[in-house]
Amino acid sequence: MADIDALIRRLRSELGAEQVITDRQELRTYECDGLAHYKVVPAVVALPHTATQVAAVVKACVAAGVPYVARGSGTGLSGGALPHAEGVLIVTAQMRRIVEVAPADERAVVEPGVINLQVTKASAPHGYYYAPDPSSQQICSIGGNVAENSGGAHCLKYGFTTNHVTGLQIVAPDGDLVRLGGRALDPPGYDLVGAFVGSEGTLGIATEVTVKLTRLPESVRTLLAAFGSIDRAGAATSAIIGAGVVPAAIEMMDALAIEAAEAAVACGYPPGAAAVLIVELDGPAAEVEAQFEQVTGLCEANGAFEIRTAADEAERALFWKGRKSAFAAVGRISPDYIVQDGVIPRTALPEVLRRISEVAEAHGVRVANVFHAGDGNLHPLVLFDARNAGEADRAETVSGAIIDLCIEYGGSITGEHGVGMDKSKYMPRMFGPDDLETMQLVRCAFDPLTLSNPGKIFPTPRLCGEKPGSDLRERFPGVEVF
């Protein structure tokens, strides 16, 4: 058993007493991320202000043989930042410097605690913005985005976080400060930046991120189309992509999600809609106008009974307000819910959504559907009331069945939320033993002691050098999987 008291003394010496939390009540603040279904109180929370301090914390943990977990804003939805009961939670939220905005290079350099939307606000005066835009972009941090390879509504056209990160400074799992990549798009050698982005804190902790900036488009047009059925909205989505149009975003919400959004933010979507599409086009003005006419015609041809066009930025923001608030909004119609994140081929949307409805009905729960329709990234919200006996279990069953459907249709168990703790048990359904073993060999190359965010991603994590199948949860019993 590690000497936690000795580790705490060392951390206070390195950081200062005010940056080390040990009070049980204060620690409970950090017991979960945005997925409150899993909760673990950490032994210690460290609040470093610099990369050097992060390195000092990691080195202290390695010397003591204590596991550690990195956390940004705590908005993740897969339990990726779930603490370890016998470990240190390293919170980077106070590392909030925008080190540099370099429009001539189309780059920005930021610390991991910088809020996603702040990068765009800092870049906008120079005619640029940061394209990845998770729904939580007003509060989520760049460090967390890097860990989870976050996407957002506009990833259809612009890609995920990995497409916008060119360089990193990281604290490696042994505590060394290391630089990966830089400002160049494609430096020689192995793509270690690509390996690190989306590794969910298992390969180290990002302490500085170099991101690509995107030129603000000349024109942006946004429309909202209402349909009498999800099938028709899905058909319109396929027709738009099939016509060769690649919008910046195509988002869909079903009737239950619309009901929640109306209750929460009064977004004023067309009454009676079984589904709405939000389609946004951007680029050169002439191209946007031509595509806008094309998209409008395709929505009409596929049964849209009302089409609204945002006349100004305020109306555009109102269209997006309903969509961006959807996850939180369901709290208005259900006391508890599970957010899922899976991917299916876009053409399978109508069939998969019908099957999700059938599964939900069979188990007596409701599912609100909100998703990135353009690339088939589903975000079903499984609603339940934990106060009623058996409802949580039924919701969990439906949630798992949705993931199984994604796999059955040739998709993925996650699109942008990550695997974390929540989906580790589904990894063997998507990958064979050899695949999982190969992934863990990569992890062992970075972290041979397996102290960096243990118990995440893999259903049966192993100690490097041991036979496959040994379970870190037996070694670190504070981590729970339901």
Coordinates of C-alpha atoms in Angstrom, one line a residue:
M1 CA 0.0 0.0 0.0
A2 CA 1.4 3.4 -1.0
D3 CA 2.1 5.9 1.7
I4 CA -0.5 8.5 0.7
D5 CA 0.4 10.8 3.6
A6 CA 4.0 11.0 2.4
L7 CA 2.8 11.7 -1.1
I8 CA 0.5 14.5 0.1
R9 CA 3.5 16.1 1.9
R10 CA 5.6 15.9 -1.2
L11 CA 2.8 17.4 -3.3
R12 CA 2.3 20.3 -0.9
S13 CA 6.0 20.9 -1.0
E14 CA 6.0 21.0 -4.8
L15 CA 2.8 23.0 -5.3
G16 CA 1.9 24.7 -2.1
A17 CA -0.8 23.6 0.4
E18 CA -3.6 25.6 -1.3
Q19 CA -3.1 23.6 -4.5
V20 CA -3.6 20.2 -2.9
I21 CA -7.0 19.1 -1.7
T22 CA -7.5 16.3 0.9
D23 CA -10.7 17.4 2.7
R24 CA -13.3 14.7 2.1
Q25 CA -16.1 17.1 1.4
E26 CA -14.1 19.1 -1.1
L27 CA -12.9 15.9 -2.8
R28 CA -16.5 15.0 -3.5
T29 CA -16.7 17.9 -5.9
Y30 CA -14.5 15.8 -8.2
E31 CA -16.1 12.4 -7.8
C32 CA -17.4 12.2 -11.3
D33 CA -17.3 14.0 -14.7
G34 CA -20.3 14.8 -16.8
L35 CA -21.5 11.2 -16.6
A36 CA -22.7 11.1 -13.0
H37 CA -23.7 7.4 -13.3
Y38 CA -20.2 6.6 -12.0
K39 CA -18.8 8.2 -8.9
V40 CA -15.4 7.7 -7.1
V41 CA -13.9 10.0 -4.5
P42 CA -10.2 10.5 -5.2
A43 CA -7.6 10.2 -2.4
V44 CA -6.1 13.6 -3.4
V45 CA -6.7 16.4 -5.9
A46 CA -3.8 18.4 -7.2
L47 CA -4.3 21.8 -8.9
P48 CA -1.2 22.6 -10.9
H49 CA -0.8 26.0 -12.5
T50 CA 2.1 25.1 -14.9
A51 CA 3.5 22.3 -17.0
T52 CA 6.4 22.0 -14.6
Q53 CA 4.0 21.5 -11.7
V54 CA 2.1 18.8 -13.6
A55 CA 5.4 17.0 -14.2
A56 CA 6.3 17.3 -10.5
V57 CA 2.9 15.7 -9.5
V58 CA 3.4 12.8 -12.0
K59 CA 6.9 12.2 -10.9
A60 CA 5.8 12.1 -7.3
C61 CA 3.0 9.6 -8.2
V62 CA 5.4 7.4 -10.1
A63 CA 7.9 7.4 -7.2
A64 CA 5.1 6.4 -4.8
G65 CA 3.5 3.9 -7.2
V66 CA 0.2 5.8 -7.0
P67 CA -2.1 5.9 -10.0
Y68 CA -3.2 9.3 -11.3
V69 CA -6.0 10.7 -13.6
A70 CA -6.1 14.0 -15.5
R71 CA -9.2 16.1 -15.5
G72 CA -10.0 19.3 -17.4
S73 CA -13.4 21.0 -17.0
G74 CA -15.1 17.7 -16.1
T75 CA -17.7 17.8 -18.9
G76 CA -16.8 14.4 -20.4
L77 CA -19.6 11.9 -20.9
S78 CA -17.9 8.6 -20.8
G79 CA -16.4 8.5 -17.3
G80 CA -12.9 9.1 -18.8
A81 CA -11.9 11.5 -16.0
L82 CA -13.4 9.3 -13.2
P83 CA -11.0 9.5 -10.3
H84 CA -9.1 6.5 -8.7
A85 CA -10.0 5.9 -5.1
E86 CA -6.4 5.4 -4.1
G87 CA -4.9 7.9 -6.6
V88 CA -4.3 11.5 -7.4
L89 CA -6.7 13.5 -9.6
I90 CA -4.6 16.1 -11.5
V91 CA -7.0 19.0 -12.5
T92 CA -5.6 21.3 -15.2
A93 CA -8.5 23.7 -15.2
Q94 CA -6.3 26.5 -13.8
M95 CA -3.9 26.3 -16.7
R96 CA -5.8 28.9 -18.8
R97 CA -3.3 30.9 -20.7
I98 CA -3.6 31.5 -24.4
V99 CA 0.1 31.5 -25.1
E100 CA 0.0 32.8 -28.6
V101 CA -2.4 33.5 -31.5
A102 CA -0.4 33.5 -34.7
P103 CA -2.8 34.3 -37.6
A104 CA 0.1 34.4 -40.1
D105 CA 0.8 30.8 -39.3
E106 CA -2.9 29.9 -38.8
R107 CA -2.1 28.5 -35.4
A108 CA -2.8 29.2 -31.7
V109 CA -0.9 27.8 -28.8
V110 CA -2.9 27.3 -25.6
E111 CA -2.7 25.6 -22.2
P112 CA -5.0 22.7 -21.5
G113 CA -7.4 24.5 -19.3
V114 CA -8.4 27.1 -21.9
I115 CA -12.1 26.9 -22.7
N116 CA -12.9 25.7 -26.3
L117 CA -14.9 28.8 -27.2
Q118 CA -12.2 31.2 -25.9
V119 CA -9.9 30.1 -28.7
T120 CA -12.4 31.3 -31.3
K121 CA -13.0 34.6 -29.3
A122 CA -9.2 35.2 -29.3
S123 CA -8.8 34.4 -33.0
A124 CA -11.9 36.2 -34.4
P125 CA -10.4 39.7 -34.4
H126 CA -7.8 38.3 -36.8
G127 CA -10.4 36.7 -39.1
Y128 CA -10.1 33.2 -37.8
Y129 CA -11.9 30.7 -35.5
Y130 CA -11.3 27.2 -34.0
A131 CA -13.6 24.8 -35.9
P132 CA -14.2 21.9 -33.4
D133 CA -17.3 22.9 -31.5
P134 CA -18.7 20.4 -29.0
S135 CA -22.1 21.3 -27.6
S136 CA -20.3 22.1 -24.3
Q137 CA -17.9 24.5 -26.0
Q138 CA -18.7 27.3 -23.6
I139 CA -17.3 25.2 -20.7
C140 CA -15.2 22.3 -22.0
S141 CA -11.5 22.6 -22.1
I142 CA -9.0 22.1 -24.9
G143 CA -7.1 19.5 -22.8
G144 CA -10.2 17.4 -22.4
N145 CA -11.0 17.8 -26.1
V146 CA -7.5 16.4 -26.9
A147 CA -8.0 13.5 -24.5
E148 CA -11.3 12.5 -26.0
N149 CA -10.8 13.6 -29.6
S150 CA -14.0 15.7 -29.3
G151 CA -16.0 16.6 -32.4
G152 CA -19.2 18.8 -32.5
A153 CA -21.8 19.8 -35.0
H154 CA -19.4 21.1 -37.6
C155 CA -17.1 18.0 -37.6
L156 CA -19.0 16.8 -40.8
K157 CA -17.1 19.3 -42.9
Y158 CA -14.1 20.2 -40.7
G159 CA -13.2 17.1 -38.8
F160 CA -12.5 16.2 -35.2
T161 CA -10.0 17.6 -32.7
T162 CA -7.3 15.3 -34.2
N163 CA -7.6 17.2 -37.5
H164 CA -6.9 20.5 -35.8
V165 CA -4.0 19.7 -33.5
T166 CA -0.5 19.9 -34.9
G167 CA 1.7 19.9 -31.8
L168 CA 1.6 19.1 -28.1
Q169 CA 3.7 19.5 -25.0
I170 CA 2.9 16.5 -22.8
V171 CA 3.9 15.2 -19.4
A172 CA 4.8 11.6 -20.3
P173 CA 3.8 8.8 -17.8
D174 CA 7.2 8.9 -16.2
G175 CA 7.0 12.6 -15.5
D176 CA 9.2 13.9 -18.3
L177 CA 8.1 16.9 -20.3
V178 CA 8.1 16.0 -24.0
R179 CA 7.2 17.8 -27.2
L180 CA 5.3 16.0 -30.0
G181 CA 4.8 17.6 -33.4
G182 CA 4.9 21.4 -33.8
R183 CA 3.4 23.9 -36.2
A184 CA 4.0 21.9 -39.3
L185 CA 1.1 19.9 -40.7
D186 CA 3.0 16.7 -41.3
P187 CA 6.4 16.4 -39.4
P188 CA 8.5 13.3 -40.3
G189 CA 8.5 10.1 -38.2
Y190 CA 5.7 8.3 -36.5
D191 CA 2.4 10.2 -35.9
L192 CA 2.7 10.5 -32.1
V193 CA 0.4 13.5 -32.0
G194 CA -2.3 11.3 -33.7
A195 CA -1.7 8.5 -31.2
F196 CA -2.0 10.9 -28.3
V197 CA -5.1 12.7 -29.4
G198 CA -8.0 10.5 -28.3
S199 CA -6.0 8.4 -25.9
E200 CA -8.1 9.5 -23.0
G201 CA -5.3 10.3 -20.6
T202 CA -3.7 6.8 -20.8
L203 CA -0.6 8.0 -22.7
G204 CA 0.2 11.1 -20.6
I205 CA -1.2 14.6 -19.9
A206 CA -1.3 17.5 -22.4
T207 CA 0.1 20.7 -20.9
E208 CA 0.3 22.8 -24.1
V209 CA -1.6 22.4 -27.4
T210 CA -0.9 23.9 -30.8
V211 CA -4.1 24.1 -32.8
K212 CA -4.9 25.0 -36.4
L213 CA -7.1 28.1 -36.9
T214 CA -9.6 28.2 -39.7
R215 CA -10.4 31.3 -41.8
L216 CA -13.9 32.8 -41.0
P217 CA -16.1 32.0 -44.0
E218 CA -17.3 34.7 -46.3
S219 CA -20.9 33.6 -46.0
V220 CA -22.9 31.5 -43.6
R221 CA -26.5 30.4 -44.3
T222 CA -28.6 28.3 -41.8
L223 CA -32.0 26.7 -42.3
L224 CA -34.3 24.8 -40.1
A225 CA -36.5 22.2 -41.8
A226 CA -39.4 20.5 -40.1
F227 CA -40.7 17.0 -41.1
G228 CA -43.6 14.8 -40.3
S229 CA -41.4 11.8 -39.7
I230 CA -37.9 10.9 -38.9
D231 CA -37.7 8.8 -42.0
R232 CA -38.3 11.8 -44.2
A233 CA -35.7 13.8 -42.4
G234 CA -33.2 11.0 -42.8
A235 CA -34.1 10.7 -46.5
A236 CA -33.4 14.5 -46.9
T237 CA -30.0 14.1 -45.2
S238 CA -29.0 11.3 -47.5
A239 CA -30.3 13.3 -50.5
I240 CA -28.2 16.3 -49.5
I241 CA -25.0 14.4 -49.1
G242 CA -25.7 12.3 -52.2
A243 CA -26.1 15.4 -54.3
G244 CA -22.4 16.3 -53.5
V245 CA -23.2 19.0 -51.0
V246 CA -21.1 18.9 -47.8
P247 CA -22.7 21.3 -45.3
A248 CA -20.8 22.6 -42.4
A249 CA -23.4 20.8 -40.3
I250 CA -26.6 18.7 -40.5
E251 CA -28.2 18.1 -37.1
M252 CA -31.4 16.3 -36.4
M253 CA -33.7 16.2 -33.3
D254 CA -36.8 14.1 -32.8
A255 CA -40.1 15.1 -31.2
L256 CA -39.1 14.2 -27.7
A257 CA -35.8 16.1 -27.9
I258 CA -37.7 19.1 -29.4
E259 CA -40.2 19.0 -26.5
A260 CA -37.3 19.1 -24.0
A261 CA -35.6 22.0 -25.8
E262 CA -38.8 24.0 -26.0
A263 CA -39.3 23.5 -22.2
A264 CA -35.7 24.6 -21.5
V265 CA -34.9 27.4 -23.9
A266 CA -38.1 28.2 -25.8
C267 CA -36.4 27.8 -29.2
G268 CA -39.6 28.1 -31.1
Y269 CA -39.3 25.2 -33.5
P270 CA -42.2 24.4 -35.8
P271 CA -45.1 22.8 -33.8
G272 CA -46.1 19.3 -34.7
A273 CA -42.7 18.3 -36.1
A274 CA -41.7 14.7 -35.6
A275 CA -38.1 15.8 -36.6
V276 CA -36.2 18.9 -37.4
L277 CA -33.0 19.3 -39.4
I278 CA -30.6 22.2 -38.9
V279 CA -28.5 22.6 -42.0
E280 CA -25.7 25.1 -42.1
L281 CA -23.7 26.0 -45.1
D282 CA -20.5 28.1 -45.2
G283 CA -17.9 29.2 -47.6
P284 CA -17.6 31.6 -50.6
A285 CA -20.9 33.6 -51.0
A286 CA -21.7 32.4 -54.5
E287 CA -21.1 28.8 -53.6
V288 CA -23.2 29.0 -50.4
E289 CA -26.1 30.6 -52.2
A290 CA -26.2 28.0 -54.9
Q291 CA -26.0 25.2 -52.3
F292 CA -28.6 26.8 -50.2
E293 CA -31.1 26.7 -53.0
Q294 CA -30.2 23.1 -53.7
V295 CA -30.6 22.0 -50.0
T296 CA -33.9 23.9 -49.7
G297 CA -35.2 22.0 -52.8
L298 CA -34.1 18.6 -51.5
C299 CA -35.8 19.2 -48.1
E300 CA -39.0 20.2 -49.9
A301 CA -38.8 17.1 -52.2
N302 CA -38.4 14.9 -49.1
G303 CA -41.5 16.2 -47.3
A304 CA -40.4 19.2 -45.2
F305 CA -43.6 20.9 -44.3
E306 CA -41.9 24.1 -43.1
I307 CA -38.5 25.6 -43.8
R308 CA -37.2 28.6 -42.0
T309 CA -34.1 30.5 -43.0
A310 CA -32.1 32.4 -40.4
A311 CA -32.4 36.1 -41.4
D312 CA -29.6 37.3 -39.1
E313 CA -27.1 36.1 -36.5
A314 CA -29.6 36.3 -33.7
E315 CA -32.0 34.0 -35.5
R316 CA -29.2 31.6 -36.4
A317 CA -28.2 31.5 -32.7
L318 CA -31.8 30.7 -31.8
F319 CA -31.8 27.7 -34.2
W320 CA -28.6 26.4 -32.6
K321 CA -29.7 27.2 -29.0
G322 CA -32.2 24.4 -29.1
R323 CA -29.7 21.9 -30.4
K324 CA -26.8 22.9 -28.2
S325 CA -28.9 22.8 -25.1
A326 CA -30.5 19.4 -25.9
F327 CA -28.4 17.3 -23.4
A328 CA -29.2 19.5 -20.4
A329 CA -32.7 20.2 -21.6
V330 CA -33.9 16.7 -21.1
G331 CA -33.7 17.4 -17.4
R332 CA -36.9 19.3 -17.9
I333 CA -38.8 16.2 -18.9
S334 CA -36.9 13.5 -17.0
P335 CA -35.1 13.4 -13.6
D336 CA -32.4 11.1 -14.9
Y337 CA -31.0 10.1 -18.3
I338 CA -28.1 8.3 -19.9
V339 CA -26.4 10.0 -22.9
Q340 CA -25.2 7.5 -25.5
D341 CA -22.7 8.1 -28.3
G342 CA -22.5 5.7 -31.2
V343 CA -22.0 5.8 -35.0
I344 CA -23.9 4.1 -37.8
P345 CA -23.8 4.5 -41.6
R346 CA -25.8 7.5 -42.5
T347 CA -28.1 5.5 -44.8
A348 CA -29.1 3.2 -41.9
L349 CA -30.5 6.1 -39.8
P350 CA -34.3 5.4 -40.4
E351 CA -34.0 1.7 -39.7
V352 CA -31.8 2.0 -36.7
L353 CA -34.0 4.7 -35.2
R354 CA -37.0 2.5 -35.7
R355 CA -35.3 -0.3 -33.9
I356 CA -34.2 2.0 -31.0
S357 CA -37.8 3.0 -30.6
E358 CA -38.9 -0.7 -30.5
V359 CA -36.3 -1.6 -27.9
A360 CA -37.2 1.4 -25.8
E361 CA -40.9 0.6 -26.0
A362 CA -40.3 -3.1 -25.1
H363 CA -38.4 -2.0 -21.9
G364 CA -40.8 0.8 -20.9
V365 CA -38.4 3.7 -21.2
R366 CA -38.3 6.8 -23.4
V367 CA -35.5 7.7 -25.8
A368 CA -34.9 11.3 -27.1
N369 CA -32.8 11.3 -30.2
V370 CA -30.3 14.1 -31.0
F371 CA -27.5 13.5 -33.5
H372 CA -25.1 14.6 -36.1
A373 CA -27.2 13.3 -39.0
G374 CA -24.6 14.1 -41.7
D375 CA -22.1 11.5 -40.4
G376 CA -24.4 9.1 -38.5
N377 CA -23.1 10.1 -35.0
L378 CA -26.1 9.2 -32.7
H379 CA -26.6 10.7 -29.3
P380 CA -29.7 8.9 -27.9
L381 CA -30.8 10.1 -24.5
V382 CA -32.3 7.3 -22.5
L383 CA -34.7 8.7 -20.0
F384 CA -35.6 7.2 -16.6
D385 CA -36.4 7.9 -13.0
A386 CA -34.0 6.3 -10.6
R387 CA -36.5 6.7 -7.8
N388 CA -38.6 4.0 -9.4
A389 CA -37.5 0.4 -8.8
G390 CA -35.9 -1.2 -11.9
E391 CA -36.0 1.9 -14.2
A392 CA -32.3 2.5 -14.0
D393 CA -31.6 -1.1 -14.9
R394 CA -34.0 -1.0 -17.8
A395 CA -32.4 2.2 -19.0
E396 CA -29.0 0.6 -18.9
T397 CA -30.2 -2.4 -20.8
V398 CA -31.6 -0.1 -23.6
S399 CA -28.4 1.9 -23.6
G400 CA -26.4 -1.2 -24.2
A401 CA -28.8 -2.4 -26.9
I402 CA -28.3 0.8 -28.8
I403 CA -24.5 0.2 -28.8
D404 CA -25.1 -3.3 -30.0
L405 CA -27.2 -1.9 -32.9
C406 CA -24.4 0.4 -33.9
I407 CA -22.0 -2.5 -34.1
E408 CA -24.5 -4.6 -35.9
Y409 CA -24.9 -2.0 -38.6
G410 CA -21.1 -1.7 -39.1
G411 CA -20.7 1.4 -36.9
S412 CA -18.8 2.3 -33.8
I413 CA -19.4 2.3 -30.0
T414 CA -18.3 5.9 -29.8
G415 CA -18.1 8.9 -32.2
E416 CA -16.7 11.6 -30.0
H417 CA -17.4 11.0 -26.3
G418 CA -14.7 8.3 -25.9
V419 CA -14.7 4.9 -24.3
G420 CA -13.7 5.8 -20.7
M421 CA -15.2 3.7 -18.0
D422 CA -18.7 3.6 -19.5
K423 CA -18.0 1.7 -22.7
S424 CA -15.0 -0.4 -21.8
K425 CA -17.2 -3.5 -21.4
Y426 CA -18.3 -3.1 -25.1
M427 CA -14.8 -3.0 -26.5
P428 CA -14.7 -6.9 -27.0
R429 CA -17.9 -6.7 -29.0
M430 CA -16.2 -4.4 -31.6
F431 CA -12.6 -5.7 -31.4
G432 CA -11.1 -9.1 -31.2
P433 CA -8.5 -10.2 -28.5
D434 CA -5.6 -9.6 -30.8
D435 CA -6.8 -6.1 -31.6
L436 CA -7.2 -5.2 -27.9
E437 CA -3.8 -6.7 -27.1
T438 CA -2.1 -4.7 -29.8
M439 CA -3.7 -1.5 -28.4
Q440 CA -2.5 -2.3 -25.0
L441 CA 1.0 -2.8 -26.3
V442 CA 0.9 0.8 -27.5
R443 CA -0.2 1.9 -24.1
C444 CA 2.6 -0.1 -22.5
A445 CA 5.2 1.6 -24.7
F446 CA 4.2 4.9 -23.2
D447 CA 3.2 3.8 -19.7
P448 CA 4.9 0.6 -18.6
L449 CA 3.8 1.1 -15.0
T450 CA 0.1 1.5 -16.1
L451 CA -0.4 4.4 -13.6
S452 CA -1.8 6.9 -16.1
N453 CA -5.6 6.7 -15.9
P454 CA -5.9 3.0 -15.2
G455 CA -9.1 1.0 -15.6
K456 CA -10.3 3.0 -18.7
I457 CA -10.9 2.0 -22.3
F458 CA -10.0 -1.7 -21.9
P459 CA -12.3 -4.2 -20.3
T460 CA -9.5 -6.2 -18.8
P461 CA -6.5 -3.9 -18.5
R462 CA -3.3 -5.7 -17.8
L463 CA 0.0 -4.8 -16.2
C464 CA 2.7 -4.5 -18.9
G465 CA 4.7 -7.7 -19.1
E466 CA 2.0 -9.8 -17.6
K467 CA -0.2 -12.2 -19.4
P468 CA -3.4 -10.8 -21.0
G469 CA -6.4 -10.8 -18.8
S470 CA -5.1 -9.6 -15.5
D471 CA -7.4 -6.9 -14.2
L472 CA -6.3 -3.6 -12.8
R473 CA -9.6 -3.2 -11.0
E474 CA -8.4 -6.0 -8.7
R475 CA -5.3 -4.0 -8.0
F476 CA -7.1 -0.7 -7.7
P477 CA -10.5 -1.6 -6.2
G478 CA -11.9 2.0 -5.9
V479 CA -12.9 2.0 -9.6
E480 CA -16.4 0.7 -10.2
V481 CA -18.1 -0.4 -13.3
F482 CA -21.9 -1.0 -13.3

